[in-house]
Amino acid sequence: MSYLVCVLLFGLMVGSVGVAWNPSPYFAAMGLVMVSGVGCGVLICFGGSFLPLVFFLIYLGGMMVVFAFSAALSAEPYPYGWGNRSVKMYVAAYVLGVGCAWKVLLGKWSGFWGGILDESGELLVLRGDMMGVAAMHDVAGWMLVLGGLGLLLTLFVVLELVRGVSRGGLRTV
Amino acid sequence: MNPYLLIVLLTSLGLGTALTLSSTHWLLAWLGLEVGTLAILPLMAQRHHPRATEAATKYFIVQATAAATLLFAAFNNAWLQGHSDIQHMSHPLFTSMITLALLLKLGLAPMHTWMPQVIQGVSLNTGLIVSTWQKIAPFILLLQIKQIHPPLLTIIGLASILIGGWGGLNQTQLRKILAYSSIAHLGWILLILQHSTALATYALLIYIFMTSATFITLKKCKATTINMLTTTWTKAPTITLVAPLMLLSLGGLPPLSGFAPKWFILQELTQLNFIPHASIAAMAALLSLSYYLRLSYSITLSLSPNNLPECLQWRVNYPISTPLSSALPAALALTLFLLPLTPSALTLII
């Protein structure tokens, strides 16, 4: 078991180094995938059931997605937003179409929310990690919001540091 | 820089320090430190020339290392102790580790080598922020940690004063001189930290006023080397008059405000019978004073040769106005005239 942890931690190191050590950052996303997988494995070896899945989710769905899109955005010489002349018409047409479909197909508001699980109010196993996450949200919810603000700031900082078509960190020339 | 981004970054700088100052949990303190580190990086790399980029990279790596060490030690301590309170840390190893991390963030010897390079690589305004604002948050965390191993603080404090003095002796670049002066002043602050937190806070406050005044003065004169200081008399005669007083205040001479912290620190050390510490600190302050005197000599005490049109710049370009100009009178007044007000100033802190 400890050998497995050692192997997984080695994989964590290799993946982390792979994120930073590459000529093109688009390949770094593969390093992030590897790190998320083996990191999930390490946490499972230490007894978690909920936290490893959260780790996977945050790495792949949070970190890698933001990494990939910021790498693409900073290398874009002429990024087209929604307000751009050639895009505005399409945006307007799309919104109009969605509004018409809404009115026609979903005329009434049925109140059906599709309950996922029956609320039995009873958990078979109280896992420390799940209860810990719940307690953390309860007690330190606002600190998590501050953490989110910090991460948003990190995104702005990275985009500002790397942008610049020919003199930025990521060059498209 | 995009004005929206500038506002976001400056607000986040303030927010980071405010978070750290208002935290009792190590996670929030770390969060504040990280936000402060990140927010200043684009300000440092604003000019996009290689030296600025290099300075930003070095600053980030150093601060990230310190923050990682801080987080590691804080959570280890929390695991052993059961709670993550800043003010009730008890494990000696992790207390020392956190102290070293915070001292690396402050740029104290022997972890000072990044300071001159980083401050040299950035513009004068950003160097001002790095030298003054970024020192507040780690200092407040240091104040709150009890039971730091006393020899650690003493040795690092004395080493910083000595290295701040000796390192600045051979410099001609003003930003490097100010970096070494920052190291020396923080060494004085660290020396008294374990004995009197009020004096340490007062010393930091006076240091911030003095360094702000110096950076703003240099920005007004557009001077980054000692040679560029020699034409100050042509650009701003008033600054030529006041600048030596400001530099001697940095050096800690009476009757200027910079004397007060040094005086009280030496008094406290002698009362506690730390005679060797007080002697070494007082003598090492002379090393710093010698390069402040060199700067005063270049600004005021000698008139460098110049051609006639350049001697009258002050008639043409008056007043020189930079964005921080309006803060200069306040900073100068606080740098020069605070000594008689020391008793009432100290009551604000004790």
Short mmCIF file of C-alpha atoms in Angstrom, two decimals:
data_model
loop_
_atom_site.label_atom_id
_atom_site.label_comp_id
_atom_site.label_asym_id
_atom_site.label_seq_id
_atom_site.Cartn_x
_atom_site.Cartn_y
_atom_site.Cartn_z
CA MET A 1 0.00 0.00 0.00
CA SER A 2 2.78 2.38 0.86
CA TYR A 3 4.52 1.31 -2.34
CA LEU A 4 1.43 2.34 -4.24
CA VAL A 5 1.46 5.71 -2.48
CA CYS A 6 5.12 6.16 -3.43
CA VAL A 7 4.42 5.33 -7.07
CA LEU A 8 1.47 7.69 -7.16
CA LEU A 9 3.44 10.50 -5.55
CA PHE A 10 6.19 9.97 -8.11
CA GLY A 11 3.55 10.30 -10.79
CA LEU A 12 2.38 13.51 -9.11
CA MET A 13 5.89 14.96 -9.34
CA VAL A 14 6.30 13.92 -12.97
CA GLY A 15 2.94 15.40 -13.88
CA SER A 16 3.61 18.65 -12.03
CA VAL A 17 6.99 19.04 -13.71
CA GLY A 18 5.34 18.26 -17.00
CA VAL A 19 2.96 21.15 -16.53
CA ALA A 20 5.78 23.65 -16.23
CA TRP A 21 8.40 22.05 -18.48
CA ASN A 22 7.19 22.19 -22.01
CA PRO A 23 7.80 24.35 -25.03
CA SER A 24 4.12 24.81 -25.67
CA PRO A 25 1.66 25.26 -22.84
CA TYR A 26 -1.07 23.46 -24.70
CA PHE A 27 0.68 20.20 -23.86
CA ALA A 28 0.81 21.14 -20.20
CA ALA A 29 -2.85 20.27 -19.95
CA MET A 30 -1.86 16.63 -20.26
CA GLY A 31 0.32 17.03 -17.20
CA LEU A 32 -2.66 18.43 -15.34
CA VAL A 33 -4.76 15.41 -16.30
CA MET A 34 -2.05 13.09 -15.00
CA VAL A 35 -1.68 15.04 -11.76
CA SER A 36 -5.41 14.98 -11.15
CA GLY A 37 -5.57 11.23 -11.68
CA VAL A 38 -2.70 10.27 -9.44
CA GLY A 39 -3.65 12.89 -6.86
CA CYS A 40 -7.07 11.35 -6.66
CA GLY A 41 -5.35 7.99 -6.15
CA VAL A 42 -3.15 9.33 -3.35
CA LEU A 43 -6.14 10.72 -1.49
CA ILE A 44 -7.99 7.42 -1.88
CA CYS A 45 -5.00 5.58 -0.41
CA PHE A 46 -5.32 7.81 2.64
CA GLY A 47 -8.95 6.92 3.17
CA GLY A 48 -10.97 9.61 1.49
CA SER A 49 -14.06 8.97 -0.55
CA PHE A 50 -15.48 12.39 -1.29
CA LEU A 51 -12.36 14.49 -1.33
CA PRO A 52 -10.60 12.52 -4.09
CA LEU A 53 -13.55 13.11 -6.36
CA VAL A 54 -13.56 16.80 -5.47
CA PHE A 55 -9.84 16.87 -6.26
CA PHE A 56 -10.47 15.32 -9.66
CA LEU A 57 -13.27 17.73 -10.34
CA ILE A 58 -11.33 20.83 -9.36
CA TYR A 59 -8.20 19.84 -11.24
CA LEU A 60 -9.84 18.80 -14.47
CA GLY A 61 -12.88 21.01 -14.43
CA GLY A 62 -11.33 24.01 -12.78
CA MET A 63 -7.60 24.22 -13.19
CA MET A 64 -7.16 22.56 -16.55
CA VAL A 65 -10.08 24.34 -18.13
CA VAL A 66 -8.92 27.74 -16.93
CA PHE A 67 -5.34 26.94 -17.90
CA ALA A 68 -6.33 25.95 -21.41
CA PHE A 69 -8.61 28.89 -22.00
CA SER A 70 -6.19 31.45 -20.61
CA ALA A 71 -3.38 29.99 -22.71
CA ALA A 72 -5.59 30.26 -25.76
CA LEU A 73 -6.84 33.74 -24.89
CA SER A 74 -3.43 35.23 -24.21
CA ALA A 75 -2.09 33.97 -27.51
CA GLU A 76 -5.01 35.32 -29.49
CA PRO A 77 -4.00 38.39 -31.48
CA TYR A 78 -7.52 39.63 -32.17
CA PRO A 79 -9.95 38.07 -29.71
CA TYR A 80 -13.52 38.43 -30.86
CA GLY A 81 -15.96 39.08 -28.04
CA TRP A 82 -19.72 39.23 -28.17
CA GLY A 83 -19.66 42.98 -28.75
CA ASN A 84 -17.62 42.71 -31.92
CA ARG A 85 -19.36 43.95 -35.05
CA SER A 86 -19.38 40.66 -36.85
CA VAL A 87 -20.64 38.77 -33.82
CA LYS A 88 -23.35 41.09 -32.54
CA MET A 89 -25.85 40.10 -35.23
CA TYR A 90 -25.44 36.42 -34.53
CA VAL A 91 -25.80 36.99 -30.77
CA ALA A 92 -28.97 38.97 -31.28
CA ALA A 93 -30.43 36.37 -33.62
CA TYR A 94 -29.59 33.55 -31.23
CA VAL A 95 -31.17 35.26 -28.24
CA LEU A 96 -34.27 35.99 -30.29
CA GLY A 97 -34.48 32.37 -31.38
CA VAL A 98 -34.11 31.05 -27.84
CA GLY A 99 -36.80 33.43 -26.60
CA CYS A 100 -39.23 32.27 -29.30
CA ALA A 101 -38.52 28.61 -28.54
CA TRP A 102 -39.07 29.23 -24.85
CA LYS A 103 -42.41 30.84 -25.44
CA VAL A 104 -43.58 28.18 -27.85
CA LEU A 105 -42.32 25.01 -26.20
CA LEU A 106 -42.26 25.80 -22.48
CA GLY A 107 -45.34 27.95 -22.30
CA LYS A 108 -46.24 27.20 -18.72
CA TRP A 109 -44.02 27.01 -15.65
CA SER A 110 -44.78 23.57 -14.27
CA GLY A 111 -42.76 23.72 -11.09
CA PHE A 112 -41.15 20.37 -11.76
CA TRP A 113 -37.60 20.39 -10.52
CA GLY A 114 -36.70 16.77 -10.99
CA GLY A 115 -35.71 15.74 -7.51
CA ILE A 116 -32.54 13.70 -7.71
CA LEU A 117 -32.56 11.66 -4.58
CA ASP A 118 -35.17 10.89 -2.04
CA GLU A 119 -34.33 12.92 1.02
CA SER A 120 -34.16 10.09 3.54
CA GLY A 121 -32.33 12.18 6.07
CA GLU A 122 -30.16 9.21 6.86
CA LEU A 123 -26.66 8.47 5.69
CA LEU A 124 -25.30 5.00 5.94
CA VAL A 125 -21.69 6.00 6.55
CA LEU A 126 -20.63 9.38 7.94
CA ARG A 127 -17.35 10.03 6.24
CA GLY A 128 -14.99 12.48 7.84
CA ASP A 129 -14.16 14.19 4.62
CA MET A 130 -17.76 14.77 3.63
CA MET A 131 -18.72 16.03 7.04
CA GLY A 132 -15.58 18.17 7.07
CA VAL A 133 -16.50 19.79 3.79
CA ALA A 134 -19.99 20.49 5.08
CA ALA A 135 -18.65 21.95 8.29
CA MET A 136 -16.19 24.07 6.38
CA HIS A 137 -18.92 25.53 4.23
CA ASP A 138 -20.99 26.16 7.32
CA VAL A 139 -18.35 27.89 9.41
CA ALA A 140 -15.97 29.29 6.83
CA GLY A 141 -18.30 29.95 3.94
CA TRP A 142 -17.22 33.56 3.56
CA MET A 143 -13.57 32.58 3.65
CA LEU A 144 -14.25 30.32 0.68
CA VAL A 145 -15.74 33.31 -1.11
CA LEU A 146 -12.54 35.23 -0.38
CA GLY A 147 -10.56 32.31 -1.72
CA GLY A 148 -12.64 32.44 -4.87
CA LEU A 149 -11.91 36.15 -5.18
CA GLY A 150 -8.24 35.37 -4.81
CA LEU A 151 -8.44 32.84 -7.60
CA LEU A 152 -10.23 35.33 -9.83
CA LEU A 153 -7.48 37.81 -9.13
CA THR A 154 -4.93 35.14 -10.08
CA LEU A 155 -6.65 34.76 -13.41
CA PHE A 156 -6.49 38.47 -14.11
CA VAL A 157 -2.87 38.64 -13.02
CA VAL A 158 -1.86 35.75 -15.24
CA LEU A 159 -3.67 37.12 -18.24
CA GLU A 160 -2.05 40.52 -17.72
CA LEU A 161 1.42 39.04 -17.31
CA VAL A 162 1.25 36.81 -20.34
CA ARG A 163 -0.62 38.95 -22.83
CA GLY A 164 0.96 41.04 -25.52
CA VAL A 165 1.13 39.52 -28.96
CA SER A 166 4.82 39.70 -29.68
CA ARG A 167 6.28 40.79 -26.38
CA GLY A 168 4.20 38.64 -24.06
CA GLY A 169 5.11 35.35 -22.55
CA LEU A 170 3.10 33.39 -25.05
CA ARG A 171 3.89 34.41 -28.58
CA THR A 172 1.89 33.85 -31.70
CA VAL A 173 4.26 35.45 -34.15
CA MET B 1 -1.89 49.68 -18.12
CA ASN B 2 -5.60 49.26 -18.53
CA PRO B 3 -7.15 51.51 -15.85
CA TYR B 4 -9.72 48.91 -14.80
CA LEU B 5 -6.97 46.39 -14.23
CA LEU B 6 -4.90 48.97 -12.36
CA ILE B 7 -7.78 49.64 -9.99
CA VAL B 8 -8.36 45.92 -9.48
CA LEU B 9 -4.68 45.32 -8.72
CA LEU B 10 -4.26 48.23 -6.33
CA THR B 11 -7.48 47.31 -4.52
CA SER B 12 -6.31 43.72 -4.25
CA LEU B 13 -3.01 44.90 -2.80
CA GLY B 14 -4.90 46.68 -0.07
CA LEU B 15 -7.31 43.78 0.33
CA GLY B 16 -4.50 41.27 0.76
CA THR B 17 -2.85 43.20 3.55
CA ALA B 18 -6.20 43.89 5.18
CA LEU B 19 -7.07 40.18 5.10
CA THR B 20 -3.81 39.26 6.75
CA LEU B 21 -4.13 41.96 9.38
CA SER B 22 -7.64 40.89 10.30
CA SER B 23 -7.04 37.15 10.44
CA THR B 24 -6.69 34.82 13.39
CA HIS B 25 -6.52 31.65 11.31
CA TRP B 26 -3.39 30.78 9.38
CA LEU B 27 -5.31 29.94 6.23
CA LEU B 28 -6.76 33.41 5.97
CA ALA B 29 -3.39 34.96 6.76
CA TRP B 30 -1.80 32.93 3.98
CA LEU B 31 -4.63 33.89 1.63
CA GLY B 32 -3.99 37.58 2.31
CA LEU B 33 -0.26 37.18 1.72
CA GLU B 34 -0.83 35.34 -1.57
CA VAL B 35 -3.34 37.92 -2.81
CA GLY B 36 -0.79 40.66 -2.05
CA THR B 37 1.95 38.78 -3.89
CA LEU B 38 -0.16 38.14 -6.96
CA ALA B 39 -1.57 41.64 -7.16
CA ILE B 40 1.81 43.28 -7.39
CA LEU B 41 3.23 41.05 -10.12
CA PRO B 42 1.68 42.83 -13.11
CA LEU B 43 2.66 46.15 -11.55
CA MET B 44 6.24 44.95 -11.46
CA ALA B 45 6.29 43.59 -14.99
CA GLN B 46 4.47 46.62 -16.38
CA ARG B 47 7.34 47.86 -18.48
CA HIS B 48 7.91 44.47 -20.06
CA HIS B 49 11.63 44.86 -20.41
CA PRO B 50 13.69 41.80 -19.45
CA ARG B 51 14.91 43.20 -16.15
CA ALA B 52 11.39 43.93 -14.96
CA THR B 53 10.20 40.50 -16.02
CA GLU B 54 13.13 38.93 -14.24
CA ALA B 55 12.41 40.94 -11.11
CA ALA B 56 8.77 39.88 -11.16
CA THR B 57 9.75 36.24 -11.64
CA LYS B 58 12.24 36.33 -8.78
CA TYR B 59 9.78 38.07 -6.49
CA PHE B 60 7.09 35.54 -7.28
CA ILE B 61 9.32 32.51 -6.74
CA VAL B 62 10.68 33.84 -3.44
CA GLN B 63 7.29 34.83 -2.07
CA ALA B 64 5.69 31.59 -3.23
CA THR B 65 8.41 29.56 -1.52
CA ALA B 66 7.92 31.50 1.67
CA ALA B 67 4.15 31.12 1.48
CA ALA B 68 4.42 27.39 0.86
CA THR B 69 6.74 26.96 3.83
CA LEU B 70 4.38 29.05 5.93
CA LEU B 71 1.38 26.95 4.96
CA PHE B 72 3.25 23.71 5.52
CA ALA B 73 4.39 24.69 8.99
CA ALA B 74 1.03 26.20 9.92
CA PHE B 75 -0.88 23.07 9.00
CA ASN B 76 1.63 20.78 10.68
CA ASN B 77 1.25 22.85 13.81
CA ALA B 78 -2.53 22.69 13.47
CA TRP B 79 -2.37 18.92 13.12
CA LEU B 80 -0.32 18.58 16.28
CA GLN B 81 -2.13 21.20 18.26
CA GLY B 82 -5.73 20.86 17.14
CA HIS B 83 -6.35 24.45 16.17
CA SER B 84 -4.96 26.88 13.63
CA ASP B 85 -4.83 29.99 15.75
CA ILE B 86 -2.05 32.39 14.93
CA GLN B 87 -1.63 33.64 18.46
CA HIS B 88 -1.47 30.30 20.22
CA MET B 89 1.17 28.39 18.34
CA SER B 90 3.16 26.14 20.57
CA HIS B 91 5.36 23.79 18.57
CA PRO B 92 8.92 25.19 18.51
CA LEU B 93 10.00 23.67 15.20
CA PHE B 94 7.05 24.94 13.25
CA THR B 95 7.16 28.30 14.97
CA SER B 96 10.75 28.66 13.78
CA MET B 97 9.80 27.50 10.30
CA ILE B 98 7.00 30.05 10.07
CA THR B 99 9.33 32.75 11.38
CA LEU B 100 11.91 31.93 8.73
CA ALA B 101 9.24 31.97 6.04
CA LEU B 102 8.04 35.40 7.16
CA LEU B 103 11.60 36.69 7.30
CA LEU B 104 12.15 35.44 3.76
CA LYS B 105 9.08 37.41 2.75
CA LEU B 106 10.47 40.50 4.45
CA GLY B 107 13.89 40.12 2.88
CA LEU B 108 16.09 39.77 5.92
CA ALA B 109 19.55 38.30 5.96
CA PRO B 110 20.51 35.64 5.13
CA MET B 111 17.43 35.47 2.89
CA HIS B 112 17.94 38.96 1.50
CA THR B 113 19.60 38.30 -1.83
CA TRP B 114 16.43 38.78 -3.85
CA MET B 115 15.72 42.27 -2.48
CA PRO B 116 18.31 44.38 -4.30
CA GLN B 117 17.69 42.59 -7.59
CA VAL B 118 13.94 42.89 -7.40
CA ILE B 119 13.86 46.53 -6.34
CA GLN B 120 16.45 47.40 -8.97
CA GLY B 121 14.42 45.78 -11.71
CA VAL B 122 11.16 47.60 -11.12
CA SER B 123 10.22 51.25 -11.41
CA LEU B 124 10.58 53.62 -8.47
CA ASN B 125 6.86 53.66 -7.65
CA THR B 126 6.59 49.89 -7.63
CA GLY B 127 9.79 49.70 -5.61
CA LEU B 128 8.10 52.00 -3.10
CA ILE B 129 5.15 49.62 -2.80
CA VAL B 130 7.40 46.58 -2.43
CA SER B 131 9.56 48.32 0.20
CA THR B 132 6.78 49.72 2.32
CA TRP B 133 3.35 48.21 1.85
CA GLN B 134 4.47 44.62 1.37
CA LYS B 135 6.34 44.68 4.65
CA ILE B 136 3.29 45.37 6.76
CA ALA B 137 1.49 42.04 6.50
CA PRO B 138 4.40 39.68 7.33
CA PHE B 139 5.44 42.02 10.13
CA ILE B 140 2.01 41.89 11.75
CA LEU B 141 2.09 38.09 11.57
CA LEU B 142 5.51 38.10 13.22
CA LEU B 143 4.16 40.27 16.01
CA GLN B 144 1.51 37.73 16.78
CA ILE B 145 3.69 34.64 17.01
CA LYS B 146 4.74 34.04 20.58
CA GLN B 147 7.77 32.15 21.79
CA ILE B 148 10.04 32.49 18.83
CA HIS B 149 13.49 31.10 19.57
CA PRO B 150 15.26 34.29 20.76
CA PRO B 151 18.70 33.65 19.24
CA LEU B 152 17.05 33.25 15.85
CA LEU B 153 15.65 36.75 15.87
CA THR B 154 18.77 38.29 17.37
CA ILE B 155 21.21 36.68 14.95
CA ILE B 156 19.08 37.44 11.90
CA GLY B 157 18.50 41.00 13.11
CA LEU B 158 22.16 41.74 13.65
CA ALA B 159 23.14 40.02 10.42
CA SER B 160 20.60 42.12 8.53
CA ILE B 161 21.89 45.36 9.99
CA LEU B 162 25.45 44.40 9.09
CA ILE B 163 24.63 43.13 5.61
CA GLY B 164 22.38 46.10 4.94
CA GLY B 165 25.27 48.37 5.83
CA TRP B 166 28.06 46.56 4.03
CA GLY B 167 26.04 45.65 0.97
CA GLY B 168 25.04 49.20 0.24
CA LEU B 169 28.56 50.56 0.40
CA ASN B 170 29.60 49.60 -3.11
CA GLN B 171 26.39 50.56 -4.90
CA THR B 172 25.84 53.36 -7.35
CA GLN B 173 22.29 52.41 -8.28
CA LEU B 174 19.89 54.19 -5.98
CA ARG B 175 17.27 51.47 -5.91
CA LYS B 176 19.82 48.93 -4.75
CA ILE B 177 20.96 51.36 -2.06
CA LEU B 178 17.39 51.71 -0.88
CA ALA B 179 16.99 47.92 -0.89
CA TYR B 180 20.00 47.51 1.39
CA SER B 181 18.71 50.33 3.56
CA SER B 182 15.42 48.44 3.82
CA ILE B 183 17.29 45.30 4.90
CA ALA B 184 19.14 47.25 7.58
CA HIS B 185 16.02 48.93 8.94
CA LEU B 186 14.15 45.66 9.10
CA GLY B 187 17.10 44.23 10.99
CA TRP B 188 16.67 46.92 13.63
CA ILE B 189 12.96 46.14 13.81
CA LEU B 190 13.63 42.45 14.20
CA LEU B 191 16.15 43.05 16.96
CA ILE B 192 13.57 44.64 19.23
CA LEU B 193 10.61 42.51 18.15
CA GLN B 194 10.90 39.93 20.89
CA HIS B 195 11.31 42.54 23.62
CA SER B 196 8.88 45.27 22.72
CA THR B 197 6.32 44.96 19.96
CA ALA B 198 5.32 48.61 20.36
CA LEU B 199 8.83 49.79 19.54
CA ALA B 200 9.03 47.43 16.61
CA THR B 201 5.78 48.84 15.23
CA TYR B 202 6.97 52.39 15.77
CA ALA B 203 10.24 51.62 14.03
CA LEU B 204 8.38 50.13 11.08
CA LEU B 205 6.09 53.14 10.87
CA ILE B 206 8.96 55.64 10.85
CA TYR B 207 10.80 53.47 8.33
CA ILE B 208 7.76 53.53 6.04
CA PHE B 209 7.53 57.33 6.22
CA MET B 210 11.25 57.78 5.56
CA THR B 211 11.39 55.32 2.69
CA SER B 212 8.27 56.78 1.09
CA ALA B 213 9.76 60.25 1.23
CA THR B 214 13.00 58.99 -0.33
CA PHE B 215 11.35 57.11 -3.16
CA ILE B 216 9.04 60.00 -4.00
CA THR B 217 11.97 62.42 -3.98
CA LEU B 218 13.93 60.18 -6.32
CA LYS B 219 10.93 59.89 -8.60
CA LYS B 220 10.57 63.66 -8.74
CA CYS B 221 14.24 64.06 -9.63
CA LYS B 222 13.99 61.16 -12.09
CA ALA B 223 17.20 59.86 -10.57
CA THR B 224 18.14 56.21 -10.52
CA THR B 225 21.92 56.45 -10.11
CA ILE B 226 24.11 58.63 -7.93
CA ASN B 227 25.32 60.48 -11.01
CA MET B 228 21.78 61.49 -11.84
CA LEU B 229 21.37 62.93 -8.36
CA THR B 230 24.03 65.54 -9.01
CA THR B 231 21.70 67.59 -11.20
CA THR B 232 19.01 67.86 -8.52
CA TRP B 233 20.01 71.42 -7.76
CA THR B 234 19.12 72.41 -11.28
CA LYS B 235 15.73 70.72 -11.22
CA ALA B 236 14.34 71.36 -7.75
CA PRO B 237 16.31 73.55 -5.38
CA THR B 238 13.89 72.91 -2.54
CA ILE B 239 14.48 69.22 -2.76
CA THR B 240 18.19 69.91 -2.79
CA LEU B 241 17.74 71.68 0.51
CA VAL B 242 15.64 69.01 2.18
CA ALA B 243 17.05 65.79 0.77
CA PRO B 244 20.14 65.59 3.00
CA LEU B 245 17.92 65.97 6.06
CA MET B 246 15.75 63.15 4.77
CA LEU B 247 18.75 60.93 4.17
CA LEU B 248 20.22 61.71 7.57
CA SER B 249 16.87 60.83 9.08
CA LEU B 250 17.22 57.46 7.35
CA GLY B 251 20.64 57.25 8.90
CA GLY B 252 19.20 57.85 12.34
CA LEU B 253 20.63 61.18 13.38
CA PRO B 254 19.01 63.55 15.85
CA PRO B 255 17.02 65.85 15.75
CA LEU B 256 15.24 64.07 12.93
CA SER B 257 12.54 61.42 13.31
CA GLY B 258 14.76 58.54 12.30
CA PHE B 259 16.65 58.96 15.52
CA ALA B 260 13.69 58.04 17.71
CA PRO B 261 13.36 54.33 16.84
CA LYS B 262 17.08 53.73 17.06
CA TRP B 263 17.32 55.59 20.34
CA PHE B 264 14.51 53.69 21.98
CA ILE B 265 15.70 50.35 20.61
CA LEU B 266 19.17 50.92 22.02
CA GLN B 267 17.69 52.05 25.31
CA GLU B 268 15.50 48.98 25.55
CA LEU B 269 18.37 46.66 24.69
CA THR B 270 20.66 48.22 27.28
CA GLN B 271 17.98 48.09 29.94
CA LEU B 272 17.59 44.38 29.26
CA ASN B 273 21.36 44.00 29.50
CA PHE B 274 21.95 43.05 25.88
CA ILE B 275 25.05 45.22 25.64
CA PRO B 276 26.83 43.36 22.78
CA HIS B 277 23.68 43.46 20.66
CA ALA B 278 23.23 47.18 21.20
CA SER B 279 26.90 47.90 20.47
CA ILE B 280 27.02 45.89 17.26
CA ALA B 281 23.77 47.43 16.05
CA ALA B 282 24.89 50.96 16.82
CA MET B 283 28.23 50.48 15.10
CA ALA B 284 26.70 48.80 12.07
CA ALA B 285 24.36 51.75 11.68
CA LEU B 286 27.44 53.76 10.80
CA LEU B 287 27.92 51.68 7.68
CA SER B 288 24.48 52.68 6.45
CA LEU B 289 25.10 56.28 7.44
CA SER B 290 28.16 56.38 5.21
CA TYR B 291 26.18 55.70 2.04
CA TYR B 292 23.43 58.09 3.06
CA LEU B 293 26.13 60.72 3.49
CA ARG B 294 27.48 59.87 0.06
CA LEU B 295 24.04 60.54 -1.41
CA SER B 296 23.70 63.83 0.49
CA TYR B 297 27.11 64.84 -0.80
CA SER B 298 26.01 64.22 -4.38
CA ILE B 299 22.75 66.07 -3.97
CA THR B 300 23.64 69.12 -1.90
CA LEU B 301 27.16 69.34 -0.67
CA SER B 302 28.83 69.53 -4.06
CA LEU B 303 27.98 71.28 -7.30
CA SER B 304 28.80 69.10 -10.24
CA PRO B 305 29.97 70.76 -13.44
CA ASN B 306 27.17 71.53 -15.83
CA ASN B 307 26.51 73.61 -18.91
CA LEU B 308 24.51 76.79 -18.60
CA PRO B 309 21.16 75.81 -20.17
CA GLU B 310 20.88 72.83 -17.90
CA CYS B 311 21.47 74.92 -14.79
CA LEU B 312 18.13 76.62 -15.21
CA GLN B 313 15.79 73.65 -15.55
CA TRP B 314 13.92 74.72 -12.49
CA ARG B 315 12.85 77.89 -14.25
CA VAL B 316 11.35 75.99 -17.13
CA ASN B 317 9.94 72.80 -15.66
CA TYR B 318 8.56 74.08 -12.41
CA PRO B 319 6.85 72.44 -10.56
CA ILE B 320 7.87 68.88 -11.32
CA SER B 321 4.76 66.88 -10.76
CA THR B 322 4.49 63.13 -10.61
CA PRO B 323 1.40 61.23 -9.45
CA LEU B 324 2.79 60.85 -5.95
CA SER B 325 3.98 64.46 -5.64
CA SER B 326 1.13 65.43 -3.38
CA ALA B 327 2.26 62.88 -0.82
CA LEU B 328 5.77 64.25 -0.61
CA PRO B 329 5.15 67.16 1.80
CA ALA B 330 3.37 64.87 4.25
CA ALA B 331 6.03 62.19 4.02
CA LEU B 332 8.81 64.75 4.43
CA ALA B 333 7.16 66.38 7.41
CA LEU B 334 6.81 63.01 9.07
CA THR B 335 10.41 62.18 8.23
CA LEU B 336 11.91 65.32 9.65
CA PHE B 337 9.79 66.65 12.45
CA LEU B 338 8.45 63.72 14.39
CA LEU B 339 11.13 63.51 17.07
CA PRO B 340 9.65 66.06 19.49
CA LEU B 341 6.30 64.36 19.12
CA THR B 342 7.61 60.92 20.00
CA PRO B 343 5.84 60.53 23.36
CA SER B 344 2.44 61.18 21.86
CA ALA B 345 3.30 59.14 18.78
CA LEU B 346 4.23 56.20 20.96
CA THR B 347 0.96 56.41 22.87
CA LEU B 348 -0.79 55.71 19.60
CA ILE B 349 1.02 52.41 19.39
CA ILE B 350 1.40 51.15 22.92
#
